[in-house]
Amino acid sequence: DNSPDPCGKSPTCVDCLPAPGVTDMNACLRSAFATYNNPSLYRGLGPNSNTFAGTLARTCCTGVRAGIGTPLGNCPGWWDPAAPPRAGASPCPPGPSCT
């Protein structure tokens, strides 16, 4: 929800129009985020961070469907199903430092 990139880079954004039945986009994205498996399986070609973004987009945005590519170009893992859980500490530790 509007958080800055941890490394200070400007993100690439695409429009996300609410999916049918979504009346509060922020609530939908928070709910999809909160219910995503943590920790989850991660692989370079998917499931990965693109899978996470694609899962949230398919949950909350209209017009996000298989076969049309991704709004950001080549994103391996975008169309993968949500990542399954994996064994490990939960929640995951903080991300990498940008220093």
Coordinates of C-alpha atoms in Angstrom, one line a residue, residues 26-93:
N26 CA -6.7 -1.4 -0.4
A27 CA -8.6 -4.0 1.7
C28 CA -8.5 -6.5 -1.2
L29 CA -4.7 -6.2 -1.6
R30 CA -4.1 -6.3 2.2
S31 CA -6.3 -9.4 2.5
A32 CA -4.5 -11.1 -0.5
F33 CA -1.1 -10.2 1.0
A34 CA -2.1 -11.5 4.5
T35 CA -3.3 -14.8 3.2
Y36 CA -0.3 -15.5 0.9
N37 CA 1.8 -18.4 2.3
N38 CA 4.6 -17.2 4.5
P39 CA 7.1 -18.6 4.3
S40 CA 6.6 -19.9 0.8
L41 CA 8.5 -21.8 -1.8
Y42 CA 10.7 -19.7 -4.0
R43 CA 12.4 -20.6 -7.3
G44 CA 14.1 -18.2 -9.8
L45 CA 11.7 -19.0 -12.7
G46 CA 8.7 -19.3 -10.4
P47 CA 7.0 -19.3 -8.1
N48 CA 8.9 -16.1 -7.2
S49 CA 8.2 -12.4 -6.5
N50 CA 6.4 -12.2 -9.9
T51 CA 4.1 -15.0 -8.8
F52 CA 3.3 -13.0 -5.7
A53 CA 2.5 -9.9 -7.7
G54 CA 0.5 -11.8 -10.2
T55 CA -1.5 -13.6 -7.5
L56 CA -2.4 -10.3 -5.9
A57 CA -3.3 -8.7 -9.3
R58 CA -5.4 -11.7 -10.3
T59 CA -7.2 -11.6 -6.9
C60 CA -8.0 -7.9 -7.0
C61 CA -7.7 -6.5 -10.5
T62 CA -9.9 -6.9 -13.5
G63 CA -8.5 -7.8 -16.9
V64 CA -5.7 -9.9 -15.5
R65 CA -6.1 -13.3 -17.2
A66 CA -3.8 -15.9 -18.7
G67 CA -2.9 -15.7 -22.3
I68 CA -2.6 -11.9 -22.5
G69 CA 1.0 -11.6 -21.3
T70 CA 1.9 -9.4 -18.4
P71 CA 1.4 -5.7 -18.1
L72 CA 5.2 -5.3 -17.4
G73 CA 6.6 -7.5 -20.2
N74 CA 8.5 -10.8 -19.6
C75 CA 7.9 -11.8 -16.0
P76 CA 8.8 -15.5 -15.4
G77 CA 6.5 -16.9 -12.7
W78 CA 3.7 -14.3 -13.2
W79 CA 1.1 -16.9 -14.2
D80 CA 2.2 -19.6 -11.7
P81 CA -0.3 -20.5 -9.0
A82 CA 0.3 -19.0 -5.6
A83 CA 3.5 -20.4 -4.1
P84 CA 2.9 -23.3 -1.7
P85 CA 4.1 -23.1 1.9
R86 CA 7.6 -24.3 2.8
A87 CA 9.1 -25.2 6.1
G88 CA 11.0 -22.5 7.9
A89 CA 10.8 -19.6 10.3
S90 CA 7.6 -17.6 10.1
P91 CA 7.4 -14.8 9.5
C92 CA 10.3 -14.4 7.1
P93 CA 13.2 -12.2 8.3

